[in-house]
N, CA, C and O atoms as a CHARMM CRD file, in Angstrom:
* protein
*
  188
    1    1 UNK  N    113.66400 101.58900  82.34100 PROA 1      0.00000
    2    1 UNK  CA   112.27800 101.69400  81.89900 PROA 1      0.00000
    3    1 UNK  C    111.34000 101.50100  83.09300 PROA 1      0.00000
    4    1 UNK  O    111.55900 100.65200  83.95800 PROA 1      0.00000
    5    2 UNK  N    110.32000 102.29800  83.10300 PROA 2      0.00000
    6    2 UNK  CA   109.26300 102.21500  84.20700 PROA 2      0.00000
    7    2 UNK  C    108.03000 101.72300  83.67900 PROA 2      0.00000
    8    2 UNK  O    107.75900 101.92200  82.49500 PROA 2      0.00000
    9    3 UNK  N    107.22200 101.07200  84.46900 PROA 3      0.00000
   10    3 UNK  CA   105.93800 100.48200  84.05000 PROA 3      0.00000
   11    3 UNK  C    104.89800 100.98700  85.07100 PROA 3      0.00000
   12    3 UNK  O    105.11100 100.94800  86.28300 PROA 3      0.00000
   13    4 UNK  N    103.76300 101.46300  84.52300 PROA 4      0.00000
   14    4 UNK  CA   102.64400 101.89700  85.33100 PROA 4      0.00000
   15    4 UNK  C    101.97000 100.68800  85.93500 PROA 4      0.00000
   16    4 UNK  O    101.70100  99.70100  85.25100 PROA 4      0.00000
   17    5 UNK  N    101.69200 100.77900  87.26100 PROA 5      0.00000
   18    5 UNK  CA   100.96800  99.80400  87.95300 PROA 5      0.00000
   19    5 UNK  C     99.72400 100.42000  88.59400 PROA 5      0.00000
   20    5 UNK  O     99.74100 101.59600  88.95700 PROA 5      0.00000
   21    6 UNK  N     98.60900  99.61900  88.74300 PROA 6      0.00000
   22    6 UNK  CA    97.47700 100.23600  89.42000 PROA 6      0.00000
   23    6 UNK  C     97.72800 100.44400  90.83700 PROA 6      0.00000
   24    6 UNK  O     98.49500  99.68200  91.42600 PROA 6      0.00000
   25    7 UNK  N     97.14100 101.42700  91.45100 PROA 7      0.00000
   26    7 UNK  CA    97.32300 101.75900  92.84000 PROA 7      0.00000
   27    7 UNK  C     96.70000 100.66400  93.71500 PROA 7      0.00000
   28    7 UNK  O     95.48000 100.62900  93.86900 PROA 7      0.00000
   29    8 UNK  N     97.54500  99.73800  94.31200 PROA 8      0.00000
   30    8 UNK  CA    97.06400  98.61900  95.05000 PROA 8      0.00000
   31    8 UNK  C     96.97600  98.97200  96.58300 PROA 8      0.00000
   32    8 UNK  O     96.24200  98.33800  97.34100 PROA 8      0.00000
   33    9 UNK  N     97.72900  99.97100  96.97400 PROA 9      0.00000
   34    9 UNK  CA    97.74500 100.24000  98.39600 PROA 9      0.00000
   35    9 UNK  C     97.99100 101.72900  98.48600 PROA 9      0.00000
   36    9 UNK  O     98.73800 102.29000  97.68500 PROA 9      0.00000
   37   10 UNK  N     97.34400 102.39500  99.49400 PROA 10     0.00000
   38   10 UNK  CA    97.47500 103.85400  99.60300 PROA 10     0.00000
   39   10 UNK  C     98.77700 104.21100 100.32500 PROA 10     0.00000
   40   10 UNK  O     99.26300 105.32700 100.14200 PROA 10     0.00000
   41   11 UNK  N     99.36700 103.32700 101.13300 PROA 11     0.00000
   42   11 UNK  CA   100.56100 103.60600 101.90800 PROA 11     0.00000
   43   11 UNK  C    101.74800 103.50600 100.95700 PROA 11     0.00000
   44   11 UNK  O    101.94800 102.45000 100.35600 PROA 11     0.00000
   45   12 UNK  N    102.54200 104.56100 100.79900 PROA 12     0.00000
   46   12 UNK  CA   103.65100 104.50700  99.89100 PROA 12     0.00000
   47   12 UNK  C    104.72000 103.48300 100.33900 PROA 12     0.00000
   48   12 UNK  O    105.36300 102.84900  99.50200 PROA 12     0.00000
   49   13 UNK  N    104.88700 103.34200 101.56400 PROA 13     0.00000
   50   13 UNK  CA   105.88600 102.32500 102.09700 PROA 13     0.00000
   51   13 UNK  C    105.44500 100.87600 101.66800 PROA 13     0.00000
   52   13 UNK  O    106.27900 100.06400 101.26700 PROA 13     0.00000
   53   14 UNK  N    104.14300 100.58600 101.76300 PROA 14     0.00000
   54   14 UNK  CA   103.65400  99.31500 101.42800 PROA 14     0.00000
   55   14 UNK  C    103.79800  99.08500  99.88000 PROA 14     0.00000
   56   14 UNK  O    104.08200  97.97200  99.43800 PROA 14     0.00000
   57   15 UNK  N    103.60300 100.11600  99.11800 PROA 15     0.00000
   58   15 UNK  CA   103.75200  99.97200  97.70900 PROA 15     0.00000
   59   15 UNK  C    105.23400  99.72700  97.40000 PROA 15     0.00000
   60   15 UNK  O    105.53900  98.97800  96.47200 PROA 15     0.00000
   61   16 UNK  N    106.16400 100.33400  98.14800 PROA 16     0.00000
   62   16 UNK  CA   107.58500 100.13200  97.96300 PROA 16     0.00000
   63   16 UNK  C    107.95200  98.72600  98.23200 PROA 16     0.00000
   64   16 UNK  O    108.70800  98.12000  97.47100 PROA 16     0.00000
   65   17 UNK  N    107.42300  98.16800  99.32900 PROA 17     0.00000
   66   17 UNK  CA   107.67800  96.81300  99.73700 PROA 17     0.00000
   67   17 UNK  C    107.15500  95.86000  98.60400 PROA 17     0.00000
   68   17 UNK  O    107.88300  94.97100  98.16300 PROA 17     0.00000
   69   18 UNK  N    105.97300  96.04700  98.17500 PROA 18     0.00000
   70   18 UNK  CA   105.39400  95.19000  97.12300 PROA 18     0.00000
   71   18 UNK  C    106.16900  95.31500  95.81500 PROA 18     0.00000
   72   18 UNK  O    106.37000  94.30900  95.13400 PROA 18     0.00000
   73   19 UNK  N    106.59900  96.48300  95.45000 PROA 19     0.00000
   74   19 UNK  CA   107.36200  96.64700  94.22400 PROA 19     0.00000
   75   19 UNK  C    108.74700  96.03800  94.42300 PROA 19     0.00000
   76   19 UNK  O    109.27800  95.52200  93.44000 PROA 19     0.00000
   77   20 UNK  N    109.34700  96.04500  95.51800 PROA 20     0.00000
   78   20 UNK  CA   110.72300  95.43300  95.73800 PROA 20     0.00000
   79   20 UNK  C    110.48300  93.81700  95.64200 PROA 20     0.00000
   80   20 UNK  O    111.23700  93.11000  94.97300 PROA 20     0.00000
   81   21 UNK  N    109.46800  93.34200  96.30200 PROA 21     0.00000
   82   21 UNK  CA   109.26000  91.85700  96.17800 PROA 21     0.00000
   83   21 UNK  C    108.95200  91.47700  94.73500 PROA 21     0.00000
   84   21 UNK  O    109.40600  90.41600  94.30900 PROA 21     0.00000
   85   22 UNK  N    108.25600  92.22000  93.99400 PROA 22     0.00000
   86   22 UNK  CA   107.85200  91.95600  92.63100 PROA 22     0.00000
   87   22 UNK  C    109.16700  92.01000  91.82000 PROA 22     0.00000
   88   22 UNK  O    109.43400  91.10900  91.02600 PROA 22     0.00000
   89   23 UNK  N    109.97500  93.04500  92.01400 PROA 23     0.00000
   90   23 UNK  CA   111.17700  93.26000  91.23400 PROA 23     0.00000
   91   23 UNK  C    112.25000  92.10600  91.38800 PROA 23     0.00000
   92   23 UNK  O    112.89600  91.67400  90.43300 PROA 23     0.00000
   93   24 UNK  N    112.37200  91.66100  92.65800 PROA 24     0.00000
   94   24 UNK  CA   113.37800  90.69600  92.98800 PROA 24     0.00000
   95   24 UNK  C    112.81200  89.25800  93.02500 PROA 24     0.00000
   96   24 UNK  O    113.52300  88.32800  93.40600 PROA 24     0.00000
   97   25 UNK  N    111.59300  89.08400  92.64800 PROA 25     0.00000
   98   25 UNK  CA   110.95100  87.77600  92.66000 PROA 25     0.00000
   99   25 UNK  C    110.86000  87.15900  94.00000 PROA 25     0.00000
  100   25 UNK  O    111.00800  85.94200  94.10300 PROA 25     0.00000
  101   26 UNK  N    110.61800  87.92600  95.07500 PROA 26     0.00000
  102   26 UNK  CA   110.54600  87.44000  96.43900 PROA 26     0.00000
  103   26 UNK  C    109.13200  87.16600  96.83600 PROA 26     0.00000
  104   26 UNK  O    108.19600  87.69800  96.23900 PROA 26     0.00000
  105   27 UNK  N    108.95700  86.32100  97.86300 PROA 27     0.00000
  106   27 UNK  CA   107.64100  86.09500  98.51000 PROA 27     0.00000
  107   27 UNK  C    107.49000  87.04200  99.64900 PROA 27     0.00000
  108   27 UNK  O    108.39400  87.20800 100.46800 PROA 27     0.00000
  109   28 UNK  N    106.32200  87.67700  99.70400 PROA 28     0.00000
  110   28 UNK  CA   106.08200  88.62100 100.71200 PROA 28     0.00000
  111   28 UNK  C    105.18200  88.09100 101.83000 PROA 28     0.00000
  112   28 UNK  O    104.03900  87.70100 101.59200 PROA 28     0.00000
  113   29 UNK  N    105.70400  88.08600 103.02300 PROA 29     0.00000
  114   29 UNK  CA   104.86400  87.60500 104.20300 PROA 29     0.00000
  115   29 UNK  C    104.14800  88.83200 104.75900 PROA 29     0.00000
  116   29 UNK  O    104.79600  89.78400 105.19400 PROA 29     0.00000
  117   30 UNK  N    102.86800  88.81600 104.74900 PROA 30     0.00000
  118   30 UNK  CA   102.03500  89.88800 105.23400 PROA 30     0.00000
  119   30 UNK  C    100.76100  89.49800 105.87400 PROA 30     0.00000
  120   30 UNK  O    100.29900  88.37400 105.67800 PROA 30     0.00000
  121   31 UNK  N    100.15900  90.37200 106.63600 PROA 31     0.00000
  122   31 UNK  CA    98.82200  90.15100 107.21600 PROA 31     0.00000
  123   31 UNK  C     97.90200  91.16600 106.55900 PROA 31     0.00000
  124   31 UNK  O     96.70600  91.16200 106.84800 PROA 31     0.00000
  125   32 UNK  N     98.38400  92.00200 105.72400 PROA 32     0.00000
  126   32 UNK  CA    97.56700  93.04700 105.05700 PROA 32     0.00000
  127   32 UNK  C     96.73900  92.49200 103.92800 PROA 32     0.00000
  128   32 UNK  O     97.26900  91.97500 102.94500 PROA 32     0.00000
  129   33 UNK  N     95.48700  92.59700 104.06900 PROA 33     0.00000
  130   33 UNK  CA    94.59200  92.01800 103.04700 PROA 33     0.00000
  131   33 UNK  C     94.75900  92.66000 101.65100 PROA 33     0.00000
  132   33 UNK  O     94.63500  92.00100 100.61900 PROA 33     0.00000
  133   34 UNK  N     95.04000  93.95500 101.67300 PROA 34     0.00000
  134   34 UNK  CA    95.28200  94.53600 100.30600 PROA 34     0.00000
  135   34 UNK  C     96.53800  94.01900  99.70200 PROA 34     0.00000
  136   34 UNK  O     96.54100  93.77000  98.49600 PROA 34     0.00000
  137   35 UNK  N     97.58900  93.83400 100.40900 PROA 35     0.00000
  138   35 UNK  CA    98.82600  93.28400  99.78500 PROA 35     0.00000
  139   35 UNK  C     98.62100  91.80800  99.39400 PROA 35     0.00000
  140   35 UNK  O     99.18900  91.33900  98.40700 PROA 35     0.00000
  141   36 UNK  N     97.79100  91.07100 100.19200 PROA 36     0.00000
  142   36 UNK  CA    97.54100  89.68000  99.83200 PROA 36     0.00000
  143   36 UNK  C     96.81200  89.55300  98.45800 PROA 36     0.00000
  144   36 UNK  O     96.85400  88.51800  97.79300 PROA 36     0.00000
  145   37 UNK  N     96.16400  90.64100  98.09300 PROA 37     0.00000
  146   37 UNK  CA    95.42400  90.64100  96.80700 PROA 37     0.00000
  147   37 UNK  C     96.27900  91.16700  95.62000 PROA 37     0.00000
  148   37 UNK  O     95.83100  91.23700  94.47600 PROA 37     0.00000
  149   38 UNK  N     97.51100  91.52300  95.96000 PROA 38     0.00000
  150   38 UNK  CA    98.38600  91.96200  94.86100 PROA 38     0.00000
  151   38 UNK  C     98.85300  90.91900  93.97800 PROA 38     0.00000
  152   38 UNK  O     98.89700  89.76500  94.40500 PROA 38     0.00000
  153   39 UNK  N     99.22500  91.20200  92.74100 PROA 39     0.00000
  154   39 UNK  CA    99.71100  90.18000  91.83700 PROA 39     0.00000
  155   39 UNK  C    101.16800  89.78500  92.07700 PROA 39     0.00000
  156   39 UNK  O    101.97000  89.74300  91.14400 PROA 39     0.00000
  157   40 UNK  N    101.48800  89.50500  93.29100 PROA 40     0.00000
  158   40 UNK  CA   102.84100  89.04500  93.64400 PROA 40     0.00000
  159   40 UNK  C    102.65900  87.78300  94.57700 PROA 40     0.00000
  160   40 UNK  O    101.58100  87.52800  95.11300 PROA 40     0.00000
  161   41 UNK  N    103.70600  87.07400  94.71700 PROA 41     0.00000
  162   41 UNK  CA   103.69600  85.88400  95.55300 PROA 41     0.00000
  163   41 UNK  C    103.69700  86.29800  97.01400 PROA 41     0.00000
  164   41 UNK  O    104.62200  86.95800  97.48800 PROA 41     0.00000
  165   42 UNK  N    102.65300  85.90300  97.71500 PROA 42     0.00000
  166   42 UNK  CA   102.45000  86.30200  99.19000 PROA 42     0.00000
  167   42 UNK  C    102.23800  85.11800 100.00300 PROA 42     0.00000
  168   42 UNK  O    101.80900  84.07900  99.50100 PROA 42     0.00000
  169   43 UNK  N    102.52600  85.22800 101.26200 PROA 43     0.00000
  170   43 UNK  CA   102.11900  84.25900 102.31800 PROA 43     0.00000
  171   43 UNK  C    101.26600  84.97000 103.35800 PROA 43     0.00000
  172   43 UNK  O    101.66400  86.03700 103.82400 PROA 43     0.00000
  173   44 UNK  N    100.19300  84.47100 103.71700 PROA 44     0.00000
  174   44 UNK  CA    99.29200  85.14700 104.67600 PROA 44     0.00000
  175   44 UNK  C     99.87700  84.83200 106.09900 PROA 44     0.00000
  176   44 UNK  O     99.99900  83.67900 106.51400 PROA 44     0.00000
  177   45 UNK  N    100.22000  85.92400 106.79400 PROA 45     0.00000
  178   45 UNK  CA   100.74700  85.88900 108.11000 PROA 45     0.00000
  179   45 UNK  C     99.70200  85.69200 109.24700 PROA 45     0.00000
  180   45 UNK  O    100.01000  85.44700 110.41400 PROA 45     0.00000
  181   46 UNK  N     98.41800  85.82600 108.77300 PROA 46     0.00000
  182   46 UNK  CA    97.33100  85.77200 109.71700 PROA 46     0.00000
  183   46 UNK  C     97.00200  84.28800 110.09000 PROA 46     0.00000
  184   46 UNK  O     96.26100  84.05300 111.04500 PROA 46     0.00000
  185   47 UNK  N     97.53900  83.31400 109.35800 PROA 47     0.00000
  186   47 UNK  CA    97.28000  81.95300 109.69700 PROA 47     0.00000
  187   47 UNK  C     98.46600  81.21600 110.24900 PROA 47     0.00000
  188   47 UNK  O     98.36100  80.03400 110.57700 PROA 47     0.00000
């Protein structure tokens, strides 16, 4: 079953990484402001 998600990032590879983190319940380490705003667990790599 697939679920529609809003377009959170224009880069398809970034969307793939976010979807994988969401699917596996992982924390995503990123400095990308758009990914930091995604509804997934993230850590800000800028700090």
